[in-house]
XYZ file of C-alpha atoms in Angstrom:
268
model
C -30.353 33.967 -11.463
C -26.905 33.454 -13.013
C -25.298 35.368 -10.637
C -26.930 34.018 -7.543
C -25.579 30.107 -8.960
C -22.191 31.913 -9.203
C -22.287 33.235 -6.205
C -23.175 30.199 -4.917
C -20.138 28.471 -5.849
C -18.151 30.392 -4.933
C -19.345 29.932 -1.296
C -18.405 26.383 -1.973
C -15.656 27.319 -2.906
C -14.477 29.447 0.364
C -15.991 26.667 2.426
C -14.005 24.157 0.970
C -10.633 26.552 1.257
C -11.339 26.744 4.468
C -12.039 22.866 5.067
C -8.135 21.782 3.356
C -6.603 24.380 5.015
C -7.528 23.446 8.362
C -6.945 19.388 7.498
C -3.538 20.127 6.070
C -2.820 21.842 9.846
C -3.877 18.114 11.213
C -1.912 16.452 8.630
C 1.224 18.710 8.865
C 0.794 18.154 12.917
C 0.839 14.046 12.964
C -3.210 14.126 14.011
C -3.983 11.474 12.064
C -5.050 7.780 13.165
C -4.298 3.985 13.015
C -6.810 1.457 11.468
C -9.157 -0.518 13.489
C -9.120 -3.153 10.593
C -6.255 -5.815 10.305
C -4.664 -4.376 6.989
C -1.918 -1.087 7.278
C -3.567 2.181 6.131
C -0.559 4.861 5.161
C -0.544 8.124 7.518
C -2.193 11.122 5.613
C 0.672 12.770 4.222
C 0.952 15.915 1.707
C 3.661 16.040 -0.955
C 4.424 18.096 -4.249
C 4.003 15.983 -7.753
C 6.572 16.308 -9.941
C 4.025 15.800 -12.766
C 1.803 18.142 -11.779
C 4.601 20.618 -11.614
C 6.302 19.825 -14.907
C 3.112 19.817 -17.223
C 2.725 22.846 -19.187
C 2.431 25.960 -16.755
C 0.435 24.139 -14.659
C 1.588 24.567 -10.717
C 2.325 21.881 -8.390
C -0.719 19.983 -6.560
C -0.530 18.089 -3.352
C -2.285 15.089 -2.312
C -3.876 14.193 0.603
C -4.410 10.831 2.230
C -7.492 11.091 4.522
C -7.643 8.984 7.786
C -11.056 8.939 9.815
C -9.839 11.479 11.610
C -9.018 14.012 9.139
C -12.481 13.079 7.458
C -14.154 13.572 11.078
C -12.704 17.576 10.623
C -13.876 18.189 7.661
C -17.167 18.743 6.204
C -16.105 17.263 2.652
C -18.545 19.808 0.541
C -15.829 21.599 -1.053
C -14.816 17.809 -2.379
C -18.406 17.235 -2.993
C -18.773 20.286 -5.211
C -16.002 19.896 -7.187
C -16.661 16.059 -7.936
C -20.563 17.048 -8.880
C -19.291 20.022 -11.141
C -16.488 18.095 -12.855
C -18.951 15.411 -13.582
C -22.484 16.879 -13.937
C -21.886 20.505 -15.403
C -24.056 21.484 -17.926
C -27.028 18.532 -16.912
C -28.114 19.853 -13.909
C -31.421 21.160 -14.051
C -31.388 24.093 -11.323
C -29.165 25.490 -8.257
C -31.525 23.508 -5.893
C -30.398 20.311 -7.542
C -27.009 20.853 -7.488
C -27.264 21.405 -4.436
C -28.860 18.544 -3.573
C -26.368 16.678 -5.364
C -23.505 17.879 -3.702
C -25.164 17.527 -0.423
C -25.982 13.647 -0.619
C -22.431 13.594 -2.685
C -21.043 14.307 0.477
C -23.203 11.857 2.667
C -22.051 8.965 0.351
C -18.661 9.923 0.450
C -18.636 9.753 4.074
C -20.438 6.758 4.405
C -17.784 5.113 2.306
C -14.458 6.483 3.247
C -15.093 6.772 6.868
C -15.728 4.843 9.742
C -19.227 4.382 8.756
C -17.789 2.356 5.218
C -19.334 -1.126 4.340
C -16.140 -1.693 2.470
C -13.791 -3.805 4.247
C -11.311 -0.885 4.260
C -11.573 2.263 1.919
C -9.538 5.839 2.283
C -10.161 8.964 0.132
C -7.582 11.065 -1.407
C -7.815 14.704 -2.459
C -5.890 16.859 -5.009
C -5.144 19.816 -3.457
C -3.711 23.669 -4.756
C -1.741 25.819 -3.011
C -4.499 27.444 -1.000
C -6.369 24.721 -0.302
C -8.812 24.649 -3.507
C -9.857 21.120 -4.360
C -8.681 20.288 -7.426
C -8.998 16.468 -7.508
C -10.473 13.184 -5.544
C -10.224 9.459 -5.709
C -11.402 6.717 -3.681
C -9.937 3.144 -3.190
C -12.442 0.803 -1.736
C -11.488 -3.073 -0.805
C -14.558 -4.854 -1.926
C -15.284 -8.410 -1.977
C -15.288 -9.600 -6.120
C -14.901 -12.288 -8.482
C -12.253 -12.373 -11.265
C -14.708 -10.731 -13.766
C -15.524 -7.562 -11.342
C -19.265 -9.120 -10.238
C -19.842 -8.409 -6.535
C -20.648 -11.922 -5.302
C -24.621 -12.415 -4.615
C -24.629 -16.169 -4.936
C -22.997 -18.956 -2.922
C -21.192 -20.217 -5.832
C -19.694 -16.093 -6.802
C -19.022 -15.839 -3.130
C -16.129 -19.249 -3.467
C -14.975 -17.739 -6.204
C -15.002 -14.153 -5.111
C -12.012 -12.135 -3.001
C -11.188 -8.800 -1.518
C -9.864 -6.437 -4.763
C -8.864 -2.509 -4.352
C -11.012 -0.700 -6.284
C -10.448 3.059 -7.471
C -14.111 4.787 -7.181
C -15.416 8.251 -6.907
C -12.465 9.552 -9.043
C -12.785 13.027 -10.271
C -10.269 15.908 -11.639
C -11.700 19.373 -11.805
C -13.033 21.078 -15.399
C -10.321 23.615 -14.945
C -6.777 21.383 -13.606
C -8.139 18.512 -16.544
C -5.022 17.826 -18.957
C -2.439 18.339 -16.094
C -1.249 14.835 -15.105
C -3.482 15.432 -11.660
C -5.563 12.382 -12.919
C -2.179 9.865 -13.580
C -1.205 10.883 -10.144
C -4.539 10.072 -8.585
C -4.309 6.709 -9.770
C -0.945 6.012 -8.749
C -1.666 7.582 -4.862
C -4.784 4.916 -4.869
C -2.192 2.083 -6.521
C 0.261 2.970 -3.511
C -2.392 2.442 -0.996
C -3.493 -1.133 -2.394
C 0.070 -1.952 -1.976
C -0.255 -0.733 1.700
C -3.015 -3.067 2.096
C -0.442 -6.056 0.813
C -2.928 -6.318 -2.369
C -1.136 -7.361 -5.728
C -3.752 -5.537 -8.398
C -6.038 -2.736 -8.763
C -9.670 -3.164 -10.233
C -11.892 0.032 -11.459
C -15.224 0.027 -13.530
C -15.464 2.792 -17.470
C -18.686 3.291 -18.736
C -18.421 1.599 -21.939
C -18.724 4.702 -24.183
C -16.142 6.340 -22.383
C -13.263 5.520 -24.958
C -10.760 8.076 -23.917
C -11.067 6.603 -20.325
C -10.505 3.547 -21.454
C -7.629 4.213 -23.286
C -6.021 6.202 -20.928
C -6.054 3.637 -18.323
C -4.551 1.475 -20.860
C -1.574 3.412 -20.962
C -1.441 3.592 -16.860
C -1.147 -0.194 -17.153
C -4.682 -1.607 -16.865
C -6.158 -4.381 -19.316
C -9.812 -4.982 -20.525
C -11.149 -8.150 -18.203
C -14.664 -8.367 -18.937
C -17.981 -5.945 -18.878
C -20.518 -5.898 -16.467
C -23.989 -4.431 -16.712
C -24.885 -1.897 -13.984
C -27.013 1.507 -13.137
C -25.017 4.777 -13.286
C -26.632 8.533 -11.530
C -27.575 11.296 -13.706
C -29.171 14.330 -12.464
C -33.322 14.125 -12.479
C -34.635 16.180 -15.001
C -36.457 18.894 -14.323
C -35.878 19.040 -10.759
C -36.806 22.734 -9.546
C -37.186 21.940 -5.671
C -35.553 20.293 -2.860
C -36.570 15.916 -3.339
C -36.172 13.855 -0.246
C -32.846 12.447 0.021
C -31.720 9.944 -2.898
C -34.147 11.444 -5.767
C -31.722 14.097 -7.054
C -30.327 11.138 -8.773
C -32.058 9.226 -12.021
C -30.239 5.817 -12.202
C -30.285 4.242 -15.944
C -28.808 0.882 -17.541
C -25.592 0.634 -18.353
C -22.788 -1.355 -19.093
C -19.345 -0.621 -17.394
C -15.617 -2.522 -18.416
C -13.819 -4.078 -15.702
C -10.265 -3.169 -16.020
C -7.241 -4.659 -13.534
C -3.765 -3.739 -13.482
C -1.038 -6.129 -11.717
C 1.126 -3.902 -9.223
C 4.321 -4.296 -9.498
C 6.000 -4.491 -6.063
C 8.981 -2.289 -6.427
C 6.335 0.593 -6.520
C 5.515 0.904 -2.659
C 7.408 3.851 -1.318
């Protein structure tokens, strides 16, 4: 049983080799597309971090700015995997659910970050190694919020409420974690807001998360306020394939709204 879930991931694992490779040919050929929306999105464009290549032993990663196009190309379960591993390992409940999870991981992601997204504008970017494993994602939505982080559901929050970037689905694999991959994800999401002509960034930390907390802290990011909300968790018990949307168990919780103010010189 072990070593069919193994096995298993490791097809993910091909699949999603085989999914970066082929985007980084349509990235490293100029495929790539305009917005339809009225703010700038920056080309897709791969590059080596000098963090990632100074930390430790720890090689060089690349990141990847995905237009619609790019996202049209690829099937996005290799990302999928890696975000549902790197935050779910060791609470799933069986191989079907993870991959169930991965699967409608992969919907959501799409709806958000392509041309199906609600979002006034979003993009995705994706951590990359040197064959095309993913290593890393983050997401940078431009939502409609107040000052306090409350998505506006009353006339009255609506006045008061703006478009904000906001970093979401951000995720560093259980094996590149301690590398400086996560430091550089934020800043690739920062450099987009400033694309967009937006002067902050906004993101949500669970409460208990401490370390998150403090972490962002030192990437420049303040405490605003806290906002109650429902995170996923896997269901328990799951042993078979649940229509779509019941992999996930939402629960109360209460997430910290954190901004940072971009400073200007830090567009490229």
């Amino acid at each position: 049983r072990l070593l069919g879930r193994e096995d298993s991931r490791r097809a993910r694992r091909a699949r999603s080799a085989l999914d970066m490779l082929l985007l980084l040919g349509i990235v490293l050929t100029g495929a790539a597309s305009s917005s339809l929306g009225l703010r700038p999105r920056p080309a897709s464009r791969v590059y080596a971090s000098a963090v990632g290549s100074t930390v430790g032993e720890s090689p060089a990663f690349r990141l990847v700015a995905l237009d619609d196009v790019s996202l049209e190309r690829t099937s996005l379960t290799g990302v999928a995997a890696m975000f549902v591993d790197s935050w779910f390992w060791g609470t799933m409940s069986s191989e079907v659910q993870e991959q169930q999870l991965v699967d409608e991981v992969a919907v959501d992601m799409r709806k958000r970050y392509s041309e199906q997204r609600t979002a006034d504008d979003s993009q995705l970017v994706v951590a990359l190694g040197d064959y095309g494993e993913v290593w890393g994602c983050a997401g940078v939505e431009l939502l409609s919020m107040t000052v306090d982080g409350k998505l506006p559901s009353s006339w009255s929050e609506r006045r008061g409420a703006r478009l904000r970037p906001h970093i979401s689905n951000l995720a560093v694999s259980r094996a590149r974690r301690r590398t400086g991959l996560g430091r550089a994800l934020v800043r690739e999401c920062e450099q987009i807001a400033l694309a967009w002509k937006c002067p902050e960034m906004t993101l949500f930390v669970d409460h208990e998360n401490e370390p998150a907390i403090a972490l962002y802290e030192t990437l420049g990011y303040r405490v605003v306020s806290s906002v109650q909300a429902d995170k996923p968790i896997p269901r328990k018990g799951q042993t078979r394939r649940l229509d779509p949307g019941y992999a996930f168990a939402w629960v109360p919780c209460a997430n910290v709204f954190l901004v940072r103010d971009l400073p200007q010189g830090l567009e490229e």
